[in-house]
PDB file of C-alpha atoms and ligand atoms in Angstrom:
ATOM      1  CA  MET E   1     -44.722   3.848  20.771  1.00  0.00           C
ATOM      2  CA  ALA E   2     -41.805   1.481  20.401  1.00  0.00           C
ATOM      3  CA  ASP E   3     -42.187   0.671  24.108  1.00  0.00           C
ATOM      4  CA  GLN E   4     -45.572  -0.905  23.487  1.00  0.00           C
ATOM      5  CA  VAL E   5     -44.263  -3.310  20.868  1.00  0.00           C
ATOM      6  CA  PRO E   6     -42.887  -6.557  22.325  1.00  0.00           C
ATOM      7  CA  VAL E   7     -39.126  -6.672  21.916  1.00  0.00           C
ATOM      8  CA  ILE E   8     -36.681  -9.533  22.488  1.00  0.00           C
ATOM      9  CA  THR E   9     -33.030  -8.497  22.518  1.00  0.00           C
ATOM     10  CA  ILE E  10     -30.304 -11.041  21.799  1.00  0.00           C
ATOM     11  CA  ASP E  11     -26.806  -9.677  22.304  1.00  0.00           C
ATOM     12  CA  GLY E  12     -23.426 -11.343  22.356  1.00  0.00           C
ATOM     13  CA  PRO E  13     -20.037 -11.583  20.670  1.00  0.00           C
ATOM     14  CA  SER E  14     -19.365 -12.682  17.077  1.00  0.00           C
ATOM     15  CA  GLY E  15     -20.189 -16.304  16.397  1.00  0.00           C
ATOM     16  CA  SER E  16     -22.117 -16.840  19.620  1.00  0.00           C
ATOM     17  CA  GLY E  17     -25.055 -18.038  17.539  1.00  0.00           C
ATOM     18  CA  LYS E  18     -27.181 -14.955  18.211  1.00  0.00           C
ATOM     19  CA  GLY E  19     -27.871 -14.304  14.505  1.00  0.00           C
ATOM     20  CA  THR E  20     -29.152 -17.830  13.913  1.00  0.00           C
ATOM     21  CA  VAL E  21     -31.113 -17.882  17.162  1.00  0.00           C
ATOM     22  CA  SER E  22     -32.654 -14.454  16.461  1.00  0.00           C
ATOM     23  CA  GLN E  23     -33.736 -15.457  12.966  1.00  0.00           C
ATOM     24  CA  LEU E  24     -35.263 -18.741  14.162  1.00  0.00           C
ATOM     25  CA  VAL E  25     -37.108 -17.002  17.008  1.00  0.00           C
ATOM     26  CA  ALA E  26     -38.364 -14.220  14.680  1.00  0.00           C
ATOM     27  CA  ASP E  27     -39.512 -16.786  12.095  1.00  0.00           C
ATOM     28  CA  HIS E  28     -41.275 -18.837  14.745  1.00  0.00           C
ATOM     29  CA  LEU E  29     -43.122 -15.811  16.156  1.00  0.00           C
ATOM     30  CA  GLY E  30     -43.693 -14.097  12.803  1.00  0.00           C
ATOM     31  CA  TRP E  31     -41.937 -10.988  14.196  1.00  0.00           C
ATOM     32  CA  GLN E  32     -39.581  -8.475  12.587  1.00  0.00           C
ATOM     33  CA  MET E  33     -35.885  -9.132  12.926  1.00  0.00           C
ATOM     34  CA  LEU E  34     -33.188  -6.467  13.261  1.00  0.00           C
ATOM     35  CA  ASP E  35     -29.661  -7.565  12.356  1.00  0.00           C
ATOM     36  CA  SER E  36     -27.970  -4.466  13.766  1.00  0.00           C
ATOM     37  CA  GLY E  37     -24.492  -5.777  12.911  1.00  0.00           C
ATOM     38  CA  ALA E  38     -25.466  -5.524   9.222  1.00  0.00           C
ATOM     39  CA  LEU E  39     -25.958  -1.772   9.662  1.00  0.00           C
ATOM     40  CA  TYR E  40     -22.445  -1.335  11.111  1.00  0.00           C
ATOM     41  CA  ARG E  41     -21.101  -3.602   8.376  1.00  0.00           C
ATOM     42  CA  LEU E  42     -22.821  -1.404   5.758  1.00  0.00           C
ATOM     43  CA  VAL E  43     -21.255   1.740   7.208  1.00  0.00           C
ATOM     44  CA  GLY E  44     -17.805   0.101   7.283  1.00  0.00           C
ATOM     45  CA  TYR E  45     -18.222  -1.180   3.758  1.00  0.00           C
ATOM     46  CA  ALA E  46     -19.488   2.162   2.420  1.00  0.00           C
ATOM     47  CA  ALA E  47     -16.571   3.929   4.138  1.00  0.00           C
ATOM     48  CA  SER E  48     -13.903   1.610   2.776  1.00  0.00           C
ATOM     49  CA  SER E  49     -15.344   1.514  -0.740  1.00  0.00           C
ATOM     50  CA  THR E  50     -15.295   5.323  -0.914  1.00  0.00           C
ATOM     51  CA  ASP E  51     -11.782   5.477   0.602  1.00  0.00           C
ATOM     52  CA  ALA E  52     -13.087   7.437   3.566  1.00  0.00           C
ATOM     53  CA  ASP E  53     -10.727   8.297   6.431  1.00  0.00           C
ATOM     54  CA  PHE E  54     -11.358   5.822   9.279  1.00  0.00           C
ATOM     55  CA  GLY E  55      -9.658   8.325  11.586  1.00  0.00           C
ATOM     56  CA  ASN E  56     -12.281  10.978  10.836  1.00  0.00           C
ATOM     57  CA  GLU E  57     -15.401  10.311  12.914  1.00  0.00           C
ATOM     58  CA  ASN E  58     -17.379  13.163  11.334  1.00  0.00           C
ATOM     59  CA  GLU E  59     -16.791  11.846   7.846  1.00  0.00           C
ATOM     60  CA  ILE E  60     -17.795   8.298   8.848  1.00  0.00           C
ATOM     61  CA  SER E  61     -20.909   9.428  10.726  1.00  0.00           C
ATOM     62  CA  GLU E  62     -21.969  11.484   7.690  1.00  0.00           C
ATOM     63  CA  ILE E  63     -21.760   8.262   5.683  1.00  0.00           C
ATOM     64  CA  ALA E  64     -23.849   6.484   8.349  1.00  0.00           C
ATOM     65  CA  SER E  65     -26.516   9.220   8.238  1.00  0.00           C
ATOM     66  CA  ASN E  66     -26.776   9.119   4.453  1.00  0.00           C
ATOM     67  CA  LEU E  67     -26.738   5.400   3.687  1.00  0.00           C
ATOM     68  CA  LYS E  68     -29.186   4.377   0.967  1.00  0.00           C
ATOM     69  CA  VAL E  69     -30.089   0.839   1.975  1.00  0.00           C
ATOM     70  CA  ASP E  70     -32.852  -1.510   0.815  1.00  0.00           C
ATOM     71  CA  PHE E  71     -33.563  -4.902   2.367  1.00  0.00           C
ATOM     72  CA  ASP E  72     -35.153  -6.848  -0.457  1.00  0.00           C
ATOM     73  CA  ALA E  73     -36.168 -10.522  -0.201  1.00  0.00           C
ATOM     74  CA  GLY E  74     -33.127 -11.508   1.862  1.00  0.00           C
ATOM     75  CA  ARG E  75     -30.723  -9.354  -0.174  1.00  0.00           C
ATOM     76  CA  ILE E  76     -29.113  -6.114   1.028  1.00  0.00           C
ATOM     77  CA  LEU E  77     -28.767  -3.317  -1.507  1.00  0.00           C
ATOM     78  CA  LEU E  78     -26.492  -0.341  -0.923  1.00  0.00           C
ATOM     79  CA  ALA E  79     -27.295   2.510  -3.316  1.00  0.00           C
ATOM     80  CA  GLY E  80     -28.859  -0.132  -5.551  1.00  0.00           C
ATOM     81  CA  ALA E  81     -25.859  -2.524  -5.553  1.00  0.00           C
ATOM     82  CA  ASP E  82     -26.187  -5.990  -3.989  1.00  0.00           C
ATOM     83  CA  VAL E  83     -23.666  -6.098  -1.107  1.00  0.00           C
ATOM     84  CA  THR E  84     -25.223  -9.035   0.796  1.00  0.00           C
ATOM     85  CA  ASP E  85     -22.083 -11.201   0.613  1.00  0.00           C
ATOM     86  CA  LEU E  86     -19.556  -8.352   0.444  1.00  0.00           C
ATOM     87  CA  ILE E  87     -20.471  -7.125   3.936  1.00  0.00           C
ATOM     88  CA  ARG E  88     -19.975 -10.614   5.420  1.00  0.00           C
ATOM     89  CA  THR E  89     -16.229 -10.912   4.828  1.00  0.00           C
ATOM     90  CA  GLU E  90     -13.840 -10.727   7.780  1.00  0.00           C
ATOM     91  CA  THR E  91     -12.437  -7.454   6.434  1.00  0.00           C
ATOM     92  CA  ALA E  92     -15.947  -5.995   6.407  1.00  0.00           C
ATOM     93  CA  GLY E  93     -16.429  -7.294   9.969  1.00  0.00           C
ATOM     94  CA  ASN E  94     -13.271  -5.562  11.132  1.00  0.00           C
ATOM     95  CA  ASN E  95     -14.228  -2.317   9.413  1.00  0.00           C
ATOM     96  CA  ALA E  96     -17.655  -2.602  11.055  1.00  0.00           C
ATOM     97  CA  SER E  97     -16.038  -3.000  14.454  1.00  0.00           C
ATOM     98  CA  LYS E  98     -13.895   0.113  13.848  1.00  0.00           C
ATOM     99  CA  VAL E  99     -16.820   2.350  12.866  1.00  0.00           C
ATOM    100  CA  ALA E 100     -18.918   0.841  15.679  1.00  0.00           C
ATOM    101  CA  ALA E 101     -16.467   2.279  18.213  1.00  0.00           C
ATOM    102  CA  MET E 102     -17.380   5.835  17.098  1.00  0.00           C
ATOM    103  CA  PRO E 103     -20.132   7.433  19.248  1.00  0.00           C
ATOM    104  CA  ALA E 104     -21.313   9.662  16.367  1.00  0.00           C
ATOM    105  CA  VAL E 105     -21.830   6.606  14.152  1.00  0.00           C
ATOM    106  CA  ARG E 106     -23.774   4.814  16.891  1.00  0.00           C
ATOM    107  CA  ALA E 107     -25.910   7.936  17.373  1.00  0.00           C
ATOM    108  CA  ALA E 108     -26.566   8.152  13.619  1.00  0.00           C
ATOM    109  CA  LEU E 109     -27.900   4.570  13.605  1.00  0.00           C
ATOM    110  CA  LEU E 110     -30.020   4.793  16.759  1.00  0.00           C
ATOM    111  CA  ASP E 111     -33.371   5.987  15.387  1.00  0.00           C
ATOM    112  CA  TRP E 112     -33.063   3.725  12.368  1.00  0.00           C
ATOM    113  CA  GLN E 113     -32.687   0.718  14.677  1.00  0.00           C
ATOM    114  CA  ARG E 114     -35.541   1.787  16.981  1.00  0.00           C
ATOM    115  CA  ASP E 115     -37.786   2.147  13.979  1.00  0.00           C
ATOM    116  CA  TYR E 116     -37.698  -1.643  13.592  1.00  0.00           C
ATOM    117  CA  ALA E 117     -39.869  -2.016  16.709  1.00  0.00           C
ATOM    118  CA  ARG E 118     -43.126  -2.562  14.890  1.00  0.00           C
ATOM    119  CA  SER E 119     -46.140  -4.735  15.482  1.00  0.00           C
ATOM    120  CA  PRO E 120     -46.444  -7.670  16.054  1.00  0.00           C
ATOM    121  CA  GLY E 121     -42.965  -7.621  17.653  1.00  0.00           C
ATOM    122  CA  LEU E 122     -39.222  -7.417  17.154  1.00  0.00           C
ATOM    123  CA  VAL E 123     -36.260  -9.689  17.717  1.00  0.00           C
ATOM    124  CA  ALA E 124     -33.163  -7.462  17.831  1.00  0.00           C
ATOM    125  CA  ASP E 125     -29.727  -9.007  17.370  1.00  0.00           C
ATOM    126  CA  GLY E 126     -26.546  -7.104  18.266  1.00  0.00           C
ATOM    127  CA  ARG E 127     -24.180  -6.002  21.001  1.00  0.00           C
ATOM    128  CA  ASP E 128     -26.096  -3.191  22.733  1.00  0.00           C
ATOM    129  CA  MET E 129     -29.721  -4.040  21.952  1.00  0.00           C
ATOM    130  CA  GLY E 130     -30.580  -4.685  25.606  1.00  0.00           C
ATOM    131  CA  THR E 131     -28.391  -1.941  27.099  1.00  0.00           C
ATOM    132  CA  THR E 132     -28.788   1.041  24.747  1.00  0.00           C
ATOM    133  CA  VAL E 133     -31.130   0.612  21.798  1.00  0.00           C
ATOM    134  CA  PHE E 134     -34.039  -1.176  23.527  1.00  0.00           C
ATOM    135  CA  PRO E 135     -33.332  -0.761  27.260  1.00  0.00           C
ATOM    136  CA  THR E 136     -36.997  -1.364  28.155  1.00  0.00           C
ATOM    137  CA  ALA E 137     -37.315  -4.638  26.194  1.00  0.00           C
ATOM    138  CA  GLY E 138     -39.216  -7.248  28.203  1.00  0.00           C
ATOM    139  CA  VAL E 139     -37.010 -10.175  27.185  1.00  0.00           C
ATOM    140  CA  LYS E 140     -33.228  -9.863  27.042  1.00  0.00           C
ATOM    141  CA  PHE E 141     -30.654 -12.545  26.367  1.00  0.00           C
ATOM    142  CA  PHE E 142     -26.866 -12.467  26.179  1.00  0.00           C
ATOM    143  CA  LEU E 143     -25.330 -15.392  24.296  1.00  0.00           C
ATOM    144  CA  THR E 144     -21.756 -16.530  24.634  1.00  0.00           C
ATOM    145  CA  ALA E 145     -19.721 -19.480  23.353  1.00  0.00           C
ATOM    146  CA  SER E 146     -16.061 -20.426  23.644  1.00  0.00           C
ATOM    147  CA  ALA E 147     -13.677 -18.649  21.231  1.00  0.00           C
ATOM    148  CA  GLU E 148     -12.810 -22.000  19.550  1.00  0.00           C
ATOM    149  CA  GLU E 149     -16.460 -22.859  19.013  1.00  0.00           C
ATOM    150  CA  ARG E 150     -17.193 -19.375  17.624  1.00  0.00           C
ATOM    151  CA  ALA E 151     -14.278 -19.518  15.207  1.00  0.00           C
ATOM    152  CA  GLN E 152     -15.403 -22.979  14.032  1.00  0.00           C
ATOM    153  CA  ARG E 153     -18.928 -21.702  13.383  1.00  0.00           C
ATOM    154  CA  ARG E 154     -17.679 -18.669  11.444  1.00  0.00           C
ATOM    155  CA  TYR E 155     -15.355 -20.922   9.453  1.00  0.00           C
ATOM    156  CA  LYS E 156     -18.254 -23.197   8.509  1.00  0.00           C
ATOM    157  CA  GLN E 157     -20.485 -20.213   7.572  1.00  0.00           C
ATOM    158  CA  LEU E 158     -17.838 -18.691   5.317  1.00  0.00           C
ATOM    159  CA  LYS E 159     -17.064 -22.023   3.633  1.00  0.00           C
ATOM    160  CA  GLU E 160     -20.757 -22.627   2.998  1.00  0.00           C
ATOM    161  CA  LYS E 161     -20.919 -19.264   1.265  1.00  0.00           C
ATOM    162  CA  GLY E 162     -17.861 -20.137  -0.821  1.00  0.00           C
ATOM    163  CA  LEU E 163     -15.840 -17.370   0.863  1.00  0.00           C
ATOM    164  CA  PRO E 164     -12.154 -17.770   1.834  1.00  0.00           C
ATOM    165  CA  ALA E 165     -11.552 -18.822   5.458  1.00  0.00           C
ATOM    166  CA  ASN E 166      -8.615 -19.741   7.689  1.00  0.00           C
ATOM    167  CA  LEU E 167      -9.398 -21.105  11.155  1.00  0.00           C
ATOM    168  CA  ALA E 168      -6.324 -19.761  12.989  1.00  0.00           C
ATOM    169  CA  ALA E 169      -6.718 -16.305  11.450  1.00  0.00           C
ATOM    170  CA  LEU E 170     -10.435 -16.353  12.252  1.00  0.00           C
ATOM    171  CA  THR E 171      -9.802 -17.185  15.921  1.00  0.00           C
ATOM    172  CA  ALA E 172      -7.290 -14.337  16.201  1.00  0.00           C
ATOM    173  CA  GLU E 173      -9.616 -11.900  14.406  1.00  0.00           C
ATOM    174  CA  ILE E 174     -12.607 -12.872  16.532  1.00  0.00           C
ATOM    175  CA  GLU E 175     -10.596 -12.335  19.727  1.00  0.00           C
ATOM    176  CA  GLU E 176      -9.250  -8.991  18.480  1.00  0.00           C
ATOM    177  CA  ARG E 177     -12.713  -7.783  17.447  1.00  0.00           C
ATOM    178  CA  ASP E 178     -14.299  -8.915  20.729  1.00  0.00           C
ATOM    179  CA  ALA E 179     -11.609  -7.131  22.719  1.00  0.00           C
ATOM    180  CA  ARG E 180     -12.307  -3.911  20.795  1.00  0.00           C
ATOM    181  CA  ASP E 181     -16.103  -4.316  21.134  1.00  0.00           C
ATOM    182  CA  ARG E 182     -15.827  -4.998  24.891  1.00  0.00           C
ATOM    183  CA  SER E 183     -13.366  -2.239  25.728  1.00  0.00           C
ATOM    184  CA  ARG E 184     -14.823   0.686  23.755  1.00  0.00           C
ATOM    185  CA  THR E 185     -16.490   3.415  25.782  1.00  0.00           C
ATOM    186  CA  ALA E 186     -19.515   3.846  23.468  1.00  0.00           C
ATOM    187  CA  SER E 187     -22.040   1.045  24.134  1.00  0.00           C
ATOM    188  CA  PRO E 188     -19.498  -1.694  24.883  1.00  0.00           C
ATOM    189  CA  LEU E 189     -20.346  -5.362  24.501  1.00  0.00           C
ATOM    190  CA  VAL E 190     -21.667  -6.133  27.997  1.00  0.00           C
ATOM    191  CA  PRO E 191     -24.794  -7.966  29.139  1.00  0.00           C
ATOM    192  CA  ALA E 192     -27.662  -5.754  30.308  1.00  0.00           C
ATOM    193  CA  ALA E 193     -28.184  -6.064  34.068  1.00  0.00           C
ATOM    194  CA  ASP E 194     -31.515  -7.799  33.390  1.00  0.00           C
ATOM    195  CA  ALA E 195     -30.301 -10.068  30.551  1.00  0.00           C
ATOM    196  CA  ILE E 196     -30.319 -13.849  30.859  1.00  0.00           C
ATOM    197  CA  GLU E 197     -26.865 -15.171  29.956  1.00  0.00           C
ATOM    198  CA  ILE E 198     -26.587 -18.447  28.051  1.00  0.00           C
ATOM    199  CA  ASP E 199     -23.502 -20.330  26.860  1.00  0.00           C
ATOM    200  CA  SER E 200     -24.453 -21.872  23.506  1.00  0.00           C
ATOM    201  CA  THR E 201     -21.291 -24.038  23.365  1.00  0.00           C
ATOM    202  CA  VAL E 202     -22.871 -26.495  25.754  1.00  0.00           C
ATOM    203  CA  LEU E 203     -26.551 -26.169  24.898  1.00  0.00           C
ATOM    204  CA  GLY E 204     -26.610 -25.947  21.112  1.00  0.00           C
ATOM    205  CA  ILE E 205     -28.730 -23.623  18.998  1.00  0.00           C
ATOM    206  CA  ASP E 206     -32.044 -25.537  19.145  1.00  0.00           C
ATOM    207  CA  GLU E 207     -32.037 -25.620  22.923  1.00  0.00           C
ATOM    208  CA  VAL E 208     -31.231 -21.885  23.090  1.00  0.00           C
ATOM    209  CA  VAL E 209     -34.142 -21.139  20.733  1.00  0.00           C
ATOM    210  CA  ARG E 210     -36.426 -23.206  22.944  1.00  0.00           C
ATOM    211  CA  ILE E 211     -35.335 -21.260  26.045  1.00  0.00           C
ATOM    212  CA  VAL E 212     -35.830 -17.873  24.337  1.00  0.00           C
ATOM    213  CA  LEU E 213     -39.295 -18.854  23.077  1.00  0.00           C
ATOM    214  CA  GLN E 214     -40.278 -20.117  26.523  1.00  0.00           C
ATOM    215  CA  LYS E 215     -39.225 -16.831  28.124  1.00  0.00           C
ATOM    216  CA  ALA E 216     -40.976 -14.817  25.382  1.00  0.00           C
ATOM    217  CA  HIS E 217     -44.121 -16.815  26.035  1.00  0.00           C
ATOM    218  CA  ASP E 218     -43.902 -16.207  29.799  1.00  0.00           C
ATOM    219  CA  VAL E 219     -43.403 -12.435  29.382  1.00  0.00           C
ATOM    220  CA  TYR E 220     -45.450 -11.667  26.290  1.00  0.00           C
ATOM    221  CA  ALA E 221     -48.107 -14.375  26.563  1.00  0.00           C
ATOM    222  CA  THR E 222     -50.823 -12.071  25.336  1.00  0.00           C
ATOM    223  CA  ALA E 223     -48.829 -11.065  22.277  1.00  0.00           C
ATOM    224  CA  LEU E 224     -48.118 -14.623  21.087  1.00  0.00           C
TER     225      LEU E 224
HETATM  226  O1   DC H   1     -22.704  -9.088  14.548  1.00  0.00           O
HETATM  227  P1   DC H   1     -21.730  -8.666  13.472  1.00  0.00           P
HETATM  228  O2   DC H   1     -20.475  -9.526  13.483  1.00  0.00           O
HETATM  229  O3   DC H   1     -22.345  -8.606  12.127  1.00  0.00           O
HETATM  230  O4   DC H   1     -21.256  -7.184  13.864  1.00  0.00           O
HETATM  231  C1   DC H   1     -20.254  -6.521  13.141  1.00  0.00           C
HETATM  232  C2   DC H   1     -19.573  -5.499  14.042  1.00  0.00           C
HETATM  233  O5   DC H   1     -20.495  -4.446  14.355  1.00  0.00           O
HETATM  234  C3   DC H   1     -19.080  -6.040  15.385  1.00  0.00           C
HETATM  235  O6   DC H   1     -17.670  -6.087  15.436  1.00  0.00           O
HETATM  236  C4   DC H   1     -19.546  -5.082  16.419  1.00  0.00           C
HETATM  237  C5   DC H   1     -20.410  -4.105  15.715  1.00  0.00           C
HETATM  238  N1   DC H   1     -21.752  -4.048  16.282  1.00  0.00           N
HETATM  239  C6   DC H   1     -21.973  -3.148  17.306  1.00  0.00           C
HETATM  240  O7   DC H   1     -21.041  -2.483  17.742  1.00  0.00           O
HETATM  241  N2   DC H   1     -23.213  -3.000  17.818  1.00  0.00           N
HETATM  242  C7   DC H   1     -24.229  -3.726  17.363  1.00  0.00           C
HETATM  243  N3   DC H   1     -25.439  -3.571  17.883  1.00  0.00           N
HETATM  244  C8   DC H   1     -24.017  -4.685  16.327  1.00  0.00           C
HETATM  245  C9   DC H   1     -22.755  -4.821  15.820  1.00  0.00           C
END
């Protein structure tokens, strides 16, 4: 069924602009949006807040299978508690990256993610949307940006949310997290063979959105 729903996958490393681009594209089309990183962040947050053992994959995947999450008017509730901002800290990002390296956790989140493919269409943002979760998607993009640019963007985002931020530490953390995401064996961060790669450092977000919408129109003309 999911195969019949139009899907646009937008993968890439942290701070490449994929979250912003995905949201703008989904808003423009009136499609669902899957922020798959939020799911890994929720697992990492739930694990750390219950003092789970990050070395025990079974324990962490049990947590992933039993998460009680509600997405409510832009807020994210975990077992009824609002964790929208708590899962966006750098610590939460690093915990997310750790649990994301566990195959059993990725397996536990697979059906949940695929379930987002509903009419009229889905824009899926992540690392392995085009390779693993939605391999048959008709439109696939892989966004990159220089490490400096990505750290600057994250810095600005955190400051805007009133969260603590340090540019040098952010650059180091982004590079460390990317290295882990790229080198893991379970669904590593790599472009799908049929993904269009775009460097958003040069183009800027608006131009990237325009390119994605153009491609979506070419492929899914009847659905738009
Ligand atoms: O996009 P993000 O920064 O919110 O993602 C948080 C972490 O989750 C990131 O380090 C990698 C991981 N992740 C993943 O492994 N697969 C996805 N589809 C999305 C995120």
